[in-house]
Coordinates of C-alpha atoms in Angstrom, one line a residue:
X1 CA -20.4 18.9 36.0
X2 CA -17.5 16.2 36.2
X3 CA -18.5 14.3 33.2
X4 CA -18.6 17.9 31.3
X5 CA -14.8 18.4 32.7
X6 CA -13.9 14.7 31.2
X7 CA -15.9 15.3 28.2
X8 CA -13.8 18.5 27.8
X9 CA -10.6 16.5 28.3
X10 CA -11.4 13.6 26.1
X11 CA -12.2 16.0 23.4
X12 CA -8.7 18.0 24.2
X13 CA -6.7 15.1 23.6
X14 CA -8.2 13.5 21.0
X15 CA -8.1 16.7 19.5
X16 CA -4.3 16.7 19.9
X17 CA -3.7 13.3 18.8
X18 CA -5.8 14.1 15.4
X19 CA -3.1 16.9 15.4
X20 CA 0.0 14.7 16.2
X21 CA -1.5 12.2 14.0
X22 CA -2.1 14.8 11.2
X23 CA 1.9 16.1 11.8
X24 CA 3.0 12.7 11.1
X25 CA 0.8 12.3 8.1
X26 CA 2.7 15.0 6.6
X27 CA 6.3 14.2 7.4
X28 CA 5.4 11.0 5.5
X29 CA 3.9 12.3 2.4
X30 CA 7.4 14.5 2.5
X31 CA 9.7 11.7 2.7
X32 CA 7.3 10.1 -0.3
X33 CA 7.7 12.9 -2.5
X34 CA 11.7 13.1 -1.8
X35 CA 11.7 9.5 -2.4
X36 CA 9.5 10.0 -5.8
X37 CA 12.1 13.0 -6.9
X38 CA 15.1 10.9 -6.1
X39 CA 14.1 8.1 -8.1
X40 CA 13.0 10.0 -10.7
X41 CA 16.4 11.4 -11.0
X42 CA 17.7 8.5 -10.7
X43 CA 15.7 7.7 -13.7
X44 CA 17.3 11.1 -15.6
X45 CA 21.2 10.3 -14.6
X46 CA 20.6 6.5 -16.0
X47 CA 19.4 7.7 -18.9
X48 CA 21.7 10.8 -19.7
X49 CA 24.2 7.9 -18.9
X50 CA 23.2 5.6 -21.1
X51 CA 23.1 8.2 -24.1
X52 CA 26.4 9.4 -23.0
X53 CA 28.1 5.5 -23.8
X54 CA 25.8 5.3 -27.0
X55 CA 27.1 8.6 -28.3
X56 CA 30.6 7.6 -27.0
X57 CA 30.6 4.1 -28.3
X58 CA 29.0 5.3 -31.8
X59 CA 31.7 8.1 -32.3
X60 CA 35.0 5.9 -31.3
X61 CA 37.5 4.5 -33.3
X62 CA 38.0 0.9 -33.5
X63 CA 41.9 1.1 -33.2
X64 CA 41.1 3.5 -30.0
X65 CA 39.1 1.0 -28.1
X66 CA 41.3 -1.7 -29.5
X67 CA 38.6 -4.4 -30.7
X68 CA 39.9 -6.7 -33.0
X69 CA 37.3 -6.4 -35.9
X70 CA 34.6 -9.5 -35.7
X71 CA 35.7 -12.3 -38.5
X72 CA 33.0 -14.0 -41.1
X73 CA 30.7 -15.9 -38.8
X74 CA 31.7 -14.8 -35.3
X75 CA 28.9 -12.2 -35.2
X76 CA 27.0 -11.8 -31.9
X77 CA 28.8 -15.0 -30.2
X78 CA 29.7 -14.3 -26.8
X79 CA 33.2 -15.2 -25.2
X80 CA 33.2 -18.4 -23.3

C-alpha cells in the first residue's frame, strides 16, 4: 500500500515537472522566433537602407553634395 502512495507521488511530480519543463520549452522557442523575426527585420531595414543611399547617391547633383570632381589619375585613391 505505501509504495503504491509513493509510486503515485513520484509519478505526480514527475508528471508536473515534464509539464514545467514542457512550459519552459515553449517560452524558449518564443523568444527564438522573436529573435529570428527581429533579425530578419533587421535584415529588411538594412537593406531598404542601403537602396535608399544608392538611389539617393545615384540621383544627386555633384554641386549639391559638393564633391570636387576626381582629377586624371586620382581614381579610387583613398584620402590619407
Amino acid at each position: 500500500m505505501s509504495q503504491s502512495i509513493f509510486k503515485k507521488r513520484n509519478s505526480s511530480a514527475t508528471a508536473q515537472q515534464l509539464a514545467k519543463m514542457r512550459e519552459e520549452l515553449v517560452i524558449i522557442g518564443e523568444k527564438e522566433r522573436v529573435l529570428r523575426e527581429r533579425s530578419a527585420s533587421r535584415e529588411v531595414y538594412r537593406y531598404l537602407l542601403d537602396a535608399h543611399r544608392v538611389a539617393a547617391w545615384q540621383n544627386a547633383d555633384e554641386d549639391v553634395l559638393n564633391i570636387p570632381p576626381i582629377g586624371k589619375g586620382e581614381g579610387n585613391h583613398l584620402a590619407v
